[in-house]
DNA sequence: TAAATAAATTAGATAGCCCTAATTTAATTC
DNA sequence: GAATTAAATTAGGGCTATCTAATTTATTTA
C-alpha cells in the first residue's frame, strides 16, 4: 500500500507532466511541493524502488503505468470531492481545493465510483479541470488562454489555470465563472493588458497576468 | 493543532468513559486501540502536556473540557459521515464505519455543520448511536438490552451495541434493522438464549451474546 | 577552458508514533 | 506478610518523512 505522502508526490509528478515539463527534476518537484530538494531525492528513490516511477538523471522522473494509475485515481477523487463540496455542501470554489486535498486520500475500493454516480457523473470540476472517469479516460482539456483571443472576438470561460484563492475570489468579484462570455475589446500594447466586456454589462481592464490565467474556447 | 493519532486517542478515551469505565488505565486504552501499553503511556504524557486529558495513577485518564470538545467533534463528524455514506452513497451499515474512521479526521471549520445541514440534521447514525449537534448536545442514548426484555413483551431495536461487520451482516440476514420490532417468545435457562419473533413473520432463536448486543426500547 | 554557479546527492539530525524487553510499582493470593 | 502475578513505566530502537549542511556533479559564463 502507498502512503498519503507517496500519493502526493505521484500527483505532483502527474501535475508537472501535464504542464508539459520535458524533464521532471528533483528541484522542480521540490518547488512544486514546497519541500526541500534533499527530501525529494529520498522519495524519488523510494518511489523508484516501488516501481511507481522511473528516474533517470538525464530524463528526470516519469510515472510508470502503475504510478500513473494511482496518480489518476487521486486526481479523480480530488475533483469529484470538489464537485461534492461545491454542489452539495455549498462551499465556494476558492475553498474546495484545500478540503479536497485531504479527502482525495480517503481509501475505499468503490468510493470514487459511488461518489461519481451520486454526483451524476460530472465531467469537469468547479475550476473547469477534467475529471477522469472510472476507466481513467479524461475529457479534452482547454488550452487556449484569454490572452490569445483576438480583439473583437467573444469567447467563453472553460477553466481557470491559476486556482489560487486570491484569483478565484477576484473572478467571483467580477462575476466570472465557468461558462461566462468575455469579449475582447482592446489590447494595450504597453503592458499587454486587455479591455474586456463580461457578458452584456460590465466593461473592465484586466492585466496580462490575469489574461494568462484563464482558459477559454 | 492536534494530529490524527491524538484525535484517535481522545476518541478512544471518550468511548471508554461512555462505556462507564470508572478508571481509564493505559492497559484499557491499549486493549481498546489494539496498541502496545508502552505506546499508550507515551501518548498519555503528550496529551497531558497539551492539557487535553488529566492523568492520575489513581483515577486514570480523564478528558479535560478542551479534550472532550475535540473528542465530541470527532464523534460528530464520524457519525455524520456514516449517515452520508449510507444514505447518499448507498453503502451498507457494515462498511460505513471503517470509511468514517478516515473521514472523521478531515479538518475544516464549517465542514461538520454543512454536512449536518445537507443530511437534514440527523439525530442518530446508521447503528442507532446519537449524533452530537453543533452545540455538542447529545440525544438520549438507548440502554436497555434485548436480553433484559421479559417473555411475552415486544420491543423495538434502537441501536446496536456491537458494531462489528460480522454482527451487522448477521442482522442484515435476519432482516433486523433500527426500528424492527422483536417479540420475546421464550428464554432458555440452559444457555440464556432466546426464542424471538422478528416483525410478524420470522421466528428464530438467538444466543445470549446476540441478545446482549442489541439495544431496544 | 577555467572559474563560477546551480543542481543533485549524501550525511547526519529531528519529530511523531510505534515496538520489544527490562524494570519498577501495585495488587493478589497463599 | 511474603511470594506471585499483573500493571505501569522506562530504556532503547525502528520507520517515515522531513530538515540543514556538506559534498559531488553539471551547467553556465567569462
Ligand atoms: Mn483542486
Ligand atoms: Mn493531497
Ligand atoms: Mn462508527
Ligand atoms: Mn479515526
Short mmCIF file of C-alpha atoms (C1' of nucleotides) and ligand atoms in Angstrom, two decimals:
data_model
loop_
_atom_site.label_atom_id
_atom_site.label_comp_id
_atom_site.label_asym_id
_atom_site.label_seq_id
_atom_site.Cartn_x
_atom_site.Cartn_y
_atom_site.Cartn_z
CA UNK A 1 0.00 0.00 0.00
CA UNK A 2 1.08 3.58 -0.60
CA UNK A 3 1.05 6.38 1.94
CA UNK A 4 -0.62 9.76 1.75
CA UNK A 5 2.79 11.30 1.16
CA UNK A 6 3.61 8.97 -1.69
CA UNK A 7 0.26 9.80 -3.26
CA UNK A 8 1.02 13.50 -3.06
CA UNK A 9 4.37 13.01 -4.77
CA UNK A 10 2.78 10.96 -7.55
CA UNK A 11 0.12 13.59 -8.02
CA UNK A 12 2.73 16.35 -8.18
CA UNK A 13 4.69 14.42 -10.81
CA UNK A 14 1.48 13.92 -12.76
CA UNK A 15 0.69 17.62 -12.50
CA UNK A 16 4.12 18.65 -13.75
CA UNK A 17 3.99 16.26 -16.68
CA UNK A 18 0.53 17.61 -17.60
CA UNK A 19 2.04 21.06 -17.51
CA UNK A 20 4.29 19.89 -20.32
CA UNK A 21 7.57 19.87 -18.43
CA UNK A 22 10.05 17.94 -20.52
CA UNK A 23 12.14 16.91 -17.56
CA UNK A 24 10.86 16.47 -14.01
CA UNK A 25 13.85 17.16 -11.80
CA UNK A 26 14.17 16.97 -8.03
CA UNK A 27 14.37 20.76 -7.97
CA UNK A 28 11.19 21.17 -10.00
CA UNK A 29 9.35 18.77 -7.72
CA UNK A 30 10.74 20.42 -4.63
CA UNK A 31 9.49 23.78 -5.89
CA UNK A 32 6.08 22.37 -6.84
CA UNK A 33 5.60 20.78 -3.43
CA UNK A 34 7.23 23.47 -1.30
CA UNK A 35 9.61 20.93 0.08
CA UNK A 36 13.38 20.58 0.31
CA UNK A 37 15.15 19.01 -2.66
CA UNK A 38 17.01 16.59 -0.40
CA UNK A 39 13.70 15.19 0.81
CA UNK A 40 12.56 14.80 -2.77
CA UNK A 41 15.64 12.81 -3.66
CA UNK A 42 14.84 10.39 -0.83
CA UNK A 43 11.28 9.93 -2.01
CA UNK A 44 12.34 9.55 -5.64
CA UNK A 45 14.43 6.61 -4.57
CA UNK A 46 11.54 5.14 -2.62
CA UNK A 47 9.07 5.51 -5.48
CA UNK A 48 11.59 4.05 -7.90
CA UNK A 49 12.09 1.04 -5.64
CA UNK A 50 8.34 0.57 -5.61
CA UNK A 51 8.28 0.82 -9.43
CA UNK A 52 5.84 3.72 -9.32
CA UNK A 53 8.22 5.97 -11.22
CA UNK A 54 11.35 5.64 -13.32
CA UNK A 55 14.11 8.03 -12.52
CA UNK A 56 16.99 8.85 -14.72
CA UNK A 57 19.35 11.71 -14.20
CA UNK A 58 19.10 12.59 -17.91
CA UNK A 59 15.35 12.16 -18.38
CA UNK A 60 14.14 13.05 -14.91
CA UNK A 61 11.20 11.31 -13.21
CA UNK A 62 8.42 9.60 -15.15
CA UNK A 63 5.39 7.77 -13.82
CA UNK A 64 5.23 4.07 -14.65
CA UNK A 65 1.88 2.66 -15.79
CA UNK A 66 1.21 1.68 -12.21
CA UNK A 67 2.24 5.06 -10.83
CA UNK A 68 0.13 6.83 -13.41
CA UNK A 69 -2.90 4.78 -12.43
CA UNK A 70 -2.53 5.79 -8.80
CA UNK A 71 -1.99 9.46 -9.67
CA UNK A 72 -5.02 9.48 -11.93
CA UNK A 73 -7.12 7.88 -9.23
CA UNK A 74 -6.13 10.57 -6.74
CA UNK A 75 -6.86 13.30 -9.27
CA UNK A 76 -10.25 11.71 -9.96
CA UNK A 77 -11.13 11.62 -6.29
CA UNK A 78 -9.85 15.14 -5.71
CA UNK A 79 -12.02 16.60 -8.46
CA UNK A 80 -15.09 14.58 -7.56
CA UNK A 81 -14.85 15.70 -3.94
CA UNK A 82 -14.51 19.31 -5.13
CA UNK A 83 -17.79 18.94 -7.03
CA UNK A 84 -19.38 17.45 -3.93
CA UNK A 85 -18.17 20.26 -1.68
CA UNK A 86 -19.39 22.93 -4.06
CA UNK A 87 -22.66 21.47 -5.22
CA UNK A 88 -23.84 19.58 -2.17
CA UNK A 89 -22.30 21.42 0.75
CA UNK A 90 -22.40 24.88 -0.80
CA UNK A 91 -18.72 25.76 -0.39
CA UNK A 92 -17.32 28.39 -2.75
CA UNK A 93 -14.80 27.49 -5.41
CA UNK A 94 -11.90 29.15 -3.65
CA UNK A 95 -12.09 26.81 -0.65
CA UNK A 96 -12.98 23.41 -2.12
CA UNK A 97 -9.41 22.68 -3.17
CA UNK A 98 -7.85 22.65 0.27
CA UNK A 99 -10.53 20.33 1.66
CA UNK A 100 -10.34 18.04 -1.39
CA UNK A 101 -6.61 17.88 -0.76
CA UNK A 102 -7.48 15.91 2.36
CA UNK A 103 -10.46 13.99 1.00
CA UNK A 104 -8.58 12.67 -2.03
CA UNK A 105 -6.66 10.33 0.29
CA UNK A 106 -9.68 8.53 1.73
CA UNK A 107 -9.29 4.91 0.75
CA UNK A 108 -12.07 2.54 -0.18
CA UNK A 109 -12.42 0.41 -3.24
CA UNK A 110 -15.79 1.65 -4.51
CA UNK A 111 -15.69 5.16 -3.08
CA UNK A 112 -14.81 7.11 -6.23
CA UNK A 113 -17.37 5.27 -8.32
CA UNK A 114 -20.15 5.70 -5.79
CA UNK A 115 -19.36 9.38 -5.41
CA UNK A 116 -19.24 9.76 -9.18
CA UNK A 117 -22.68 8.19 -9.52
CA UNK A 118 -24.11 10.26 -6.68
CA UNK A 119 -22.88 13.45 -8.36
CA UNK A 120 -24.32 12.42 -11.72
CA UNK A 121 -21.02 11.65 -13.48
CA UNK A 122 -19.68 15.20 -13.75
CA UNK A 123 -17.08 15.77 -16.46
CA UNK A 124 -15.39 18.83 -15.03
CA UNK A 125 -14.57 20.06 -11.54
CA UNK A 126 -15.51 23.53 -10.25
CA UNK A 127 -12.40 25.04 -11.80
CA UNK A 128 -13.03 23.51 -15.20
CA UNK A 129 -10.47 20.74 -14.84
CA UNK A 130 -11.50 17.45 -16.43
CA UNK A 131 -12.46 14.52 -14.19
CA UNK A 132 -11.03 11.15 -15.24
CA UNK A 133 -13.80 8.55 -15.50
CA UNK A 134 -13.77 5.08 -13.93
CA UNK A 135 -11.65 3.78 -16.79
CA UNK A 136 -9.12 6.56 -16.39
CA UNK A 137 -10.21 8.37 -19.54
CA UNK A 138 -10.03 12.14 -19.39
CA UNK A 139 -12.29 14.60 -21.24
CA UNK A 140 -10.46 17.00 -23.51
CA UNK A 141 -8.64 19.83 -21.86
CA UNK A 142 -8.90 23.53 -22.55
CA UNK A 143 -5.67 25.08 -23.75
CA UNK A 144 -6.46 28.47 -25.26
CA UNK A 145 -5.72 31.36 -22.94
CA UNK A 146 -7.78 34.51 -22.81
CA UNK A 147 -4.61 36.38 -23.75
CA UNK A 148 -4.58 34.61 -27.12
CA UNK A 149 -8.04 35.78 -28.18
CA UNK A 150 -8.10 38.44 -30.87
CA UNK A 151 -9.64 41.87 -30.45
CA UNK A 152 -13.34 41.89 -31.32
CA UNK A 153 -13.89 38.18 -30.66
CA UNK A 154 -16.02 36.72 -27.90
CA UNK A 155 -15.04 33.60 -26.01
CA UNK A 156 -16.34 31.55 -23.14
CA UNK A 157 -14.51 30.64 -19.94
CA UNK A 158 -13.80 26.90 -19.78
CA UNK A 159 -11.36 26.62 -16.90
CA UNK A 160 -9.05 28.54 -14.60
CA UNK A 161 -5.33 27.98 -15.00
CA UNK A 162 -4.48 29.59 -11.68
CA UNK A 163 -6.57 28.08 -8.90
CA UNK A 164 -5.27 30.20 -6.06
CA UNK A 165 -7.88 31.55 -3.67
CA UNK A 166 -6.98 35.18 -4.41
CA UNK A 167 -7.54 34.75 -8.13
CA UNK A 168 -10.79 32.82 -7.67
CA UNK A 169 -12.09 35.46 -5.29
CA UNK A 170 -11.24 38.15 -7.79
CA UNK A 171 -13.13 36.25 -10.51
CA UNK A 172 -16.06 35.95 -8.13
CA UNK A 173 -15.96 39.70 -7.65
CA UNK A 174 -16.06 40.21 -11.43
CA UNK A 175 -18.91 37.67 -11.71
CA UNK A 176 -16.77 35.48 -13.90
CA UNK A 177 -17.46 31.77 -13.65
CA UNK A 178 -17.10 28.71 -15.89
CA UNK A 179 -19.25 29.45 -18.95
CA UNK A 180 -19.12 33.23 -18.69
CA UNK A 181 -18.77 35.01 -22.05
CA UNK A 182 -15.97 37.51 -22.45
CA UNK A 183 -15.50 39.86 -25.39
CA UNK A 184 -12.05 41.26 -26.05
CA UNK A 185 -12.43 44.99 -26.72
CA UNK A 186 -8.85 46.13 -26.86
CA UNK A 187 -5.32 45.01 -26.25
CA UNK A 188 -2.98 47.55 -24.75
CA UNK A 189 0.49 47.08 -26.23
CA UNK A 190 2.21 48.91 -23.38
CA UNK A 191 1.69 46.22 -20.75
CA UNK A 192 -0.32 43.57 -22.63
CA UNK A 193 -3.36 44.28 -20.54
CA UNK A 194 -6.81 43.85 -22.10
CA UNK A 195 -10.05 45.77 -22.10
CA UNK A 196 -12.86 43.23 -21.94
CA UNK A 197 -16.60 43.06 -21.68
CA UNK A 198 -18.01 40.47 -19.28
CA UNK A 199 -21.36 39.09 -20.50
CA UNK A 200 -23.57 42.00 -21.56
CA UNK A 201 -22.90 44.58 -18.90
CA UNK A 202 -19.57 45.06 -17.34
CA UNK A 203 -16.54 46.52 -19.04
CA UNK A 204 -13.20 46.34 -17.31
CA UNK A 205 -9.50 46.05 -17.92
CA UNK A 206 -7.54 43.01 -16.93
CA UNK A 207 -3.79 42.53 -16.63
CA UNK A 208 -1.54 40.30 -18.72
CA UNK A 209 -1.18 38.03 -15.72
CA UNK A 210 -4.96 37.79 -15.49
CA UNK A 211 -5.42 37.07 -19.20
CA UNK A 212 -2.87 34.29 -18.97
CA UNK A 213 -4.66 32.66 -16.06
CA UNK A 214 -7.98 31.91 -17.76
CA UNK A 215 -8.69 29.16 -20.27
CA UNK A 216 -11.35 29.91 -22.86
CA UNK A 217 -12.79 28.43 -26.02
CA UNK B 1 -3.14 21.65 16.30
CA UNK B 2 -3.76 18.00 17.06
CA UNK B 3 -2.79 15.06 14.89
CA UNK B 4 -4.94 12.26 13.58
CA UNK B 5 -3.34 9.96 16.14
CA UNK B 6 -4.10 12.28 19.01
CA UNK B 7 -7.69 12.53 17.83
CA UNK B 8 -7.99 8.76 17.83
CA UNK B 9 -6.70 8.55 21.38
CA UNK B 10 -9.12 11.22 22.56
CA UNK B 11 -11.97 9.42 20.85
CA UNK B 12 -10.97 6.13 22.46
CA UNK B 13 -10.89 7.75 25.89
CA UNK B 14 -14.30 9.25 25.21
CA UNK B 15 -15.63 5.87 24.12
CA UNK B 16 -14.36 4.13 27.24
CA UNK B 17 -15.79 6.78 29.53
CA UNK B 18 -19.16 6.47 27.75
CA UNK B 19 -18.94 2.74 28.38
CA UNK B 20 -18.96 3.60 32.06
CA UNK B 21 -15.44 2.56 32.90
CA UNK B 22 -14.63 4.03 36.29
CA UNK B 23 -10.90 4.17 35.61
CA UNK B 24 -9.28 4.54 32.19
CA UNK B 25 -5.92 2.87 32.54
CA UNK B 26 -3.11 2.57 29.99
CA UNK B 27 -3.92 -1.12 29.71
CA UNK B 28 -7.58 -0.49 29.00
CA UNK B 29 -6.72 2.05 26.33
CA UNK B 30 -4.10 -0.24 24.83
CA UNK B 31 -6.68 -3.00 24.60
CA UNK B 32 -9.32 -0.69 23.12
CA UNK B 33 -6.96 0.61 20.45
CA UNK B 34 -5.09 -2.63 19.74
CA UNK B 35 -1.85 -0.93 20.59
CA UNK B 36 1.01 -1.60 22.98
CA UNK B 37 0.66 -0.22 26.53
CA UNK B 38 4.10 1.37 26.35
CA UNK B 39 2.98 3.45 23.37
CA UNK B 40 -0.12 4.50 25.24
CA UNK B 41 1.95 5.73 28.16
CA UNK B 42 3.91 7.95 25.76
CA UNK B 43 0.77 9.44 24.31
CA UNK B 44 -0.83 9.91 27.73
CA UNK B 45 2.10 12.09 28.66
CA UNK B 46 1.78 14.04 25.42
CA UNK B 47 -1.97 14.61 25.82
CA UNK B 48 -1.46 15.63 29.45
CA UNK B 49 1.19 18.15 28.43
CA UNK B 50 -1.28 19.56 25.92
CA UNK B 51 -3.94 19.73 28.65
CA UNK B 52 -6.31 17.58 26.65
CA UNK B 53 -6.52 15.00 29.40
CA UNK B 54 -5.70 14.74 33.08
CA UNK B 55 -3.86 11.66 34.13
CA UNK B 56 -3.55 10.35 37.61
CA UNK B 57 -2.30 6.95 38.53
CA UNK B 58 -5.20 6.57 40.99
CA UNK B 59 -8.00 8.00 38.85
CA UNK B 60 -6.73 7.07 35.39
CA UNK B 61 -7.18 9.31 32.34
CA UNK B 62 -9.97 11.89 32.07
CA UNK B 63 -10.71 14.28 29.23
CA UNK B 64 -10.40 17.95 30.10
CA UNK B 65 -13.14 20.29 28.84
CA UNK B 66 -10.95 21.02 25.85
CA UNK B 67 -10.19 17.36 25.18
CA UNK B 68 -13.84 16.47 25.49
CA UNK B 69 -14.76 19.11 22.95
CA UNK B 70 -12.34 17.66 20.41
CA UNK B 71 -13.50 14.10 21.05
CA UNK B 72 -17.12 15.08 20.67
CA UNK B 73 -16.35 16.87 17.44
CA UNK B 74 -14.68 13.78 16.01
CA UNK B 75 -17.59 11.60 17.09
CA UNK B 76 -20.00 14.06 15.50
CA UNK B 77 -18.12 14.01 12.22
CA UNK B 78 -17.74 10.24 12.31
CA UNK B 79 -21.48 9.67 12.71
CA UNK B 80 -22.49 12.31 10.19
CA UNK B 81 -20.18 10.79 7.59
CA UNK B 82 -21.67 7.37 8.32
CA UNK B 83 -25.12 8.74 7.55
CA UNK B 84 -23.76 10.26 4.36
CA UNK B 85 -22.14 7.03 3.23
CA UNK B 86 -25.26 5.01 3.89
CA UNK B 87 -27.93 7.37 2.69
CA UNK B 88 -26.20 9.18 -0.14
CA UNK B 89 -23.65 6.72 -1.43
CA UNK B 90 -25.64 3.57 -0.72
CA UNK B 91 -23.06 1.75 1.37
CA UNK B 92 -24.35 -0.88 3.78
CA UNK B 93 -24.14 -0.39 7.53
CA UNK B 94 -21.38 -2.92 8.00
CA UNK B 95 -18.88 -0.91 5.91
CA UNK B 96 -19.63 2.71 6.74
CA UNK B 97 -17.69 2.62 9.98
CA UNK B 98 -14.27 1.90 8.51
CA UNK B 99 -14.60 4.67 5.93
CA UNK B 100 -15.93 7.13 8.51
CA UNK B 101 -12.89 6.26 10.58
CA UNK B 102 -10.88 8.07 7.91
CA UNK B 103 -13.38 10.80 7.09
CA UNK B 104 -13.76 11.89 10.72
CA UNK B 105 -10.28 13.42 10.54
CA UNK B 106 -10.94 15.78 7.64
CA UNK B 107 -10.39 19.26 9.01
CA UNK B 108 -12.33 22.35 8.05
CA UNK B 109 -14.10 24.80 10.26
CA UNK B 110 -17.61 24.60 8.81
CA UNK B 111 -17.49 21.05 7.47
CA UNK B 112 -19.49 19.28 10.17
CA UNK B 113 -22.21 21.91 10.17
CA UNK B 114 -22.54 21.95 6.39
CA UNK B 115 -22.68 18.18 6.27
CA UNK B 116 -25.22 18.17 9.08
CA UNK B 117 -27.43 20.59 7.19
CA UNK B 118 -27.05 18.67 3.93
CA UNK B 119 -28.14 15.47 5.65
CA UNK B 120 -31.14 17.14 7.26
CA UNK B 121 -29.84 17.24 10.84
CA UNK B 122 -29.99 13.51 11.58
CA UNK B 123 -30.17 12.57 15.27
CA UNK B 124 -28.82 9.05 15.02
CA UNK B 125 -26.21 7.31 12.92
CA UNK B 126 -26.88 4.08 10.98
CA UNK B 127 -26.17 1.98 14.07
CA UNK B 128 -28.50 3.96 16.28
CA UNK B 129 -25.77 5.94 18.00
CA UNK B 130 -26.70 9.53 18.83
CA UNK B 131 -25.12 12.36 16.84
CA UNK B 132 -23.94 15.34 18.91
CA UNK B 133 -25.40 18.57 17.50
CA UNK B 134 -23.44 21.74 16.71
CA UNK B 135 -23.53 22.74 20.37
CA UNK B 136 -22.24 19.38 21.49
CA UNK B 137 -25.56 18.23 22.90
CA UNK B 138 -26.31 14.54 22.52
CA UNK B 139 -29.76 12.95 22.11
CA UNK B 140 -30.64 10.41 24.77
CA UNK B 141 -29.00 7.04 24.49
CA UNK B 142 -30.58 3.62 24.44
CA UNK B 143 -29.50 1.42 27.33
CA UNK B 144 -31.94 -1.50 27.57
CA UNK B 145 -30.57 -4.69 26.08
CA UNK B 146 -32.72 -7.21 24.27
CA UNK B 147 -31.61 -9.72 26.90
CA UNK B 148 -33.42 -7.69 29.58
CA UNK B 149 -36.83 -7.84 27.91
CA UNK B 150 -39.36 -10.11 29.60
CA UNK B 151 -41.00 -13.06 27.89
CA UNK B 152 -44.15 -12.05 26.04
CA UNK B 153 -43.16 -8.42 25.57
CA UNK B 154 -42.43 -6.74 22.26
CA UNK B 155 -39.68 -4.18 21.83
CA UNK B 156 -38.13 -2.16 19.06
CA UNK B 157 -34.48 -2.06 18.04
CA UNK B 158 -32.95 1.34 18.78
CA UNK B 159 -29.24 0.70 18.32
CA UNK B 160 -26.57 -1.97 18.02
CA UNK B 161 -24.12 -2.32 20.87
CA UNK B 162 -21.71 -4.42 18.84
CA UNK B 163 -20.91 -2.70 15.56
CA UNK B 164 -18.62 -5.36 14.13
CA UNK B 165 -19.18 -6.24 10.49
CA UNK B 166 -19.95 -9.89 11.26
CA UNK B 167 -22.73 -8.94 13.65
CA UNK B 168 -24.18 -6.30 11.34
CA UNK B 169 -24.17 -8.75 8.45
CA UNK B 170 -25.95 -11.32 10.59
CA UNK B 171 -28.60 -8.74 11.50
CA UNK B 172 -28.98 -7.95 7.80
CA UNK B 173 -29.53 -11.63 7.13
CA UNK B 174 -32.25 -11.72 9.80
CA UNK B 175 -33.79 -8.52 8.34
CA UNK B 176 -33.21 -6.73 11.61
CA UNK B 177 -32.58 -3.01 11.34
CA UNK B 178 -33.07 0.05 13.52
CA UNK B 179 -36.82 0.19 14.24
CA UNK B 180 -37.51 -3.52 13.77
CA UNK B 181 -39.99 -5.00 16.27
CA UNK B 182 -38.92 -8.05 18.20
CA UNK B 183 -41.17 -10.14 20.45
CA UNK B 184 -39.55 -12.31 23.11
CA UNK B 185 -41.22 -15.72 22.95
CA UNK B 186 -39.10 -17.71 25.35
CA UNK B 187 -35.95 -17.58 27.39
CA UNK B 188 -33.98 -20.78 27.61
CA UNK B 189 -32.42 -21.06 31.09
CA UNK B 190 -29.77 -23.54 29.99
CA UNK B 191 -27.69 -21.06 27.94
CA UNK B 192 -29.66 -17.81 28.25
CA UNK B 193 -30.58 -17.94 24.59
CA UNK B 194 -33.91 -16.52 23.48
CA UNK B 195 -36.66 -17.54 21.08
CA UNK B 196 -37.85 -14.40 19.35
CA UNK B 197 -40.23 -13.29 16.65
CA UNK B 198 -38.96 -10.70 14.21
CA UNK B 199 -41.75 -8.38 13.00
CA UNK B 200 -44.75 -10.53 12.00
CA UNK B 201 -43.13 -13.44 10.25
CA UNK B 202 -39.89 -14.92 11.28
CA UNK B 203 -39.29 -16.93 14.43
CA UNK B 204 -35.76 -17.78 15.40
CA UNK B 205 -33.52 -18.37 18.37
CA UNK B 206 -30.73 -16.04 19.27
CA UNK B 207 -27.82 -16.56 21.63
CA UNK B 208 -27.09 -14.77 24.90
CA UNK B 209 -24.25 -12.96 23.16
CA UNK B 210 -26.66 -11.80 20.47
CA UNK B 211 -29.30 -10.63 22.95
CA UNK B 212 -26.68 -8.63 24.79
CA UNK B 213 -25.54 -6.89 21.62
CA UNK B 214 -28.79 -5.15 20.71
CA UNK B 215 -30.30 -2.09 22.36
CA UNK B 216 -34.08 -1.88 22.38
CA UNK B 217 -36.83 0.23 23.88
"C1'" DT C 1 38.79 26.00 -20.75
"C1'" DA C 2 38.90 27.51 -16.17
"C1'" DA C 3 36.05 29.64 -12.80
"C1'" DA C 4 31.65 30.38 -11.04
"C1'" DT C 5 27.11 28.97 -10.26
"C1'" DA C 6 23.45 25.77 -9.92
"C1'" DA C 7 21.58 21.19 -9.28
"C1'" DA C 8 21.78 16.68 -7.29
"C1'" DT C 9 23.15 13.86 -3.80
"C1'" DT C 10 24.87 12.32 0.67
"C1'" DA C 11 25.48 12.74 5.67
"C1'" DG C 12 23.62 13.48 9.84
"C1'" DA C 13 19.50 15.05 12.76
"C1'" DT C 14 14.87 15.54 14.43
"C1'" DA C 15 9.89 14.66 15.38
"C1'" DG C 16 6.00 11.55 15.63
"C1'" DC C 17 4.35 7.16 16.63
"C1'" DC C 18 5.05 2.72 17.28
"C1'" DC C 19 7.52 -1.68 19.18
"C1'" DT C 20 10.10 -5.19 22.48
"C1'" DA C 21 12.49 -6.01 26.61
"C1'" DA C 22 13.63 -4.69 31.13
"C1'" DT C 23 12.41 -2.58 35.31
"C1'" DT C 24 9.62 -0.67 38.87
"C1'" DT C 25 5.36 -0.42 41.30
"C1'" DA C 26 0.87 -2.15 42.67
"C1'" DA C 27 -2.39 -5.67 43.54
"C1'" DT C 28 -3.41 -10.54 44.55
"C1'" DT C 29 -3.01 -14.77 46.59
"C1'" DC C 30 -1.25 -18.03 49.62
"C1'" DG D 1 3.34 -10.54 55.32
"C1'" DA D 2 5.88 -12.78 51.79
"C1'" DA D 3 5.54 -14.53 47.26
"C1'" DT D 4 3.41 -14.25 42.97
"C1'" DT D 5 1.22 -12.03 39.30
"C1'" DA D 6 -0.25 -8.04 36.86
"C1'" DA D 7 0.08 -3.24 35.52
"C1'" DA D 8 2.72 0.84 34.60
"C1'" DT D 9 6.75 2.81 33.27
"C1'" DT D 10 11.42 3.37 31.34
"C1'" DA D 11 15.12 2.27 28.08
"C1'" DG D 12 16.42 1.64 23.72
"C1'" DG D 13 15.14 1.07 18.85
"C1'" DG D 14 12.76 1.23 14.19
"C1'" DC D 15 10.41 3.53 10.46
"C1'" DT D 16 8.66 7.55 7.82
"C1'" DA D 17 9.12 11.95 6.27
"C1'" DT D 18 11.16 15.94 6.93
"C1'" DC D 19 15.23 19.37 7.54
"C1'" DT D 20 20.20 21.70 7.24
"C1'" DA D 21 24.83 21.48 5.91
"C1'" DA D 22 28.31 19.47 3.23
"C1'" DT D 23 29.79 17.40 -0.88
"C1'" DT D 24 29.76 15.93 -5.56
"C1'" DT D 25 28.37 16.55 -10.25
"C1'" DA D 26 26.62 19.52 -14.14
"C1'" DT D 27 25.96 23.56 -16.46
"C1'" DT D 28 27.00 28.34 -17.40
"C1'" DT D 29 29.72 32.14 -18.14
"C1'" DA D 30 33.71 34.84 -18.72
MN1 LIG E 1 -8.17 21.24 -6.74
MN1 LIG E 2 -3.21 15.60 -1.06
MN1 LIG E 3 -18.85 4.04 13.57
MN1 LIG E 4 -10.15 7.60 13.32
#
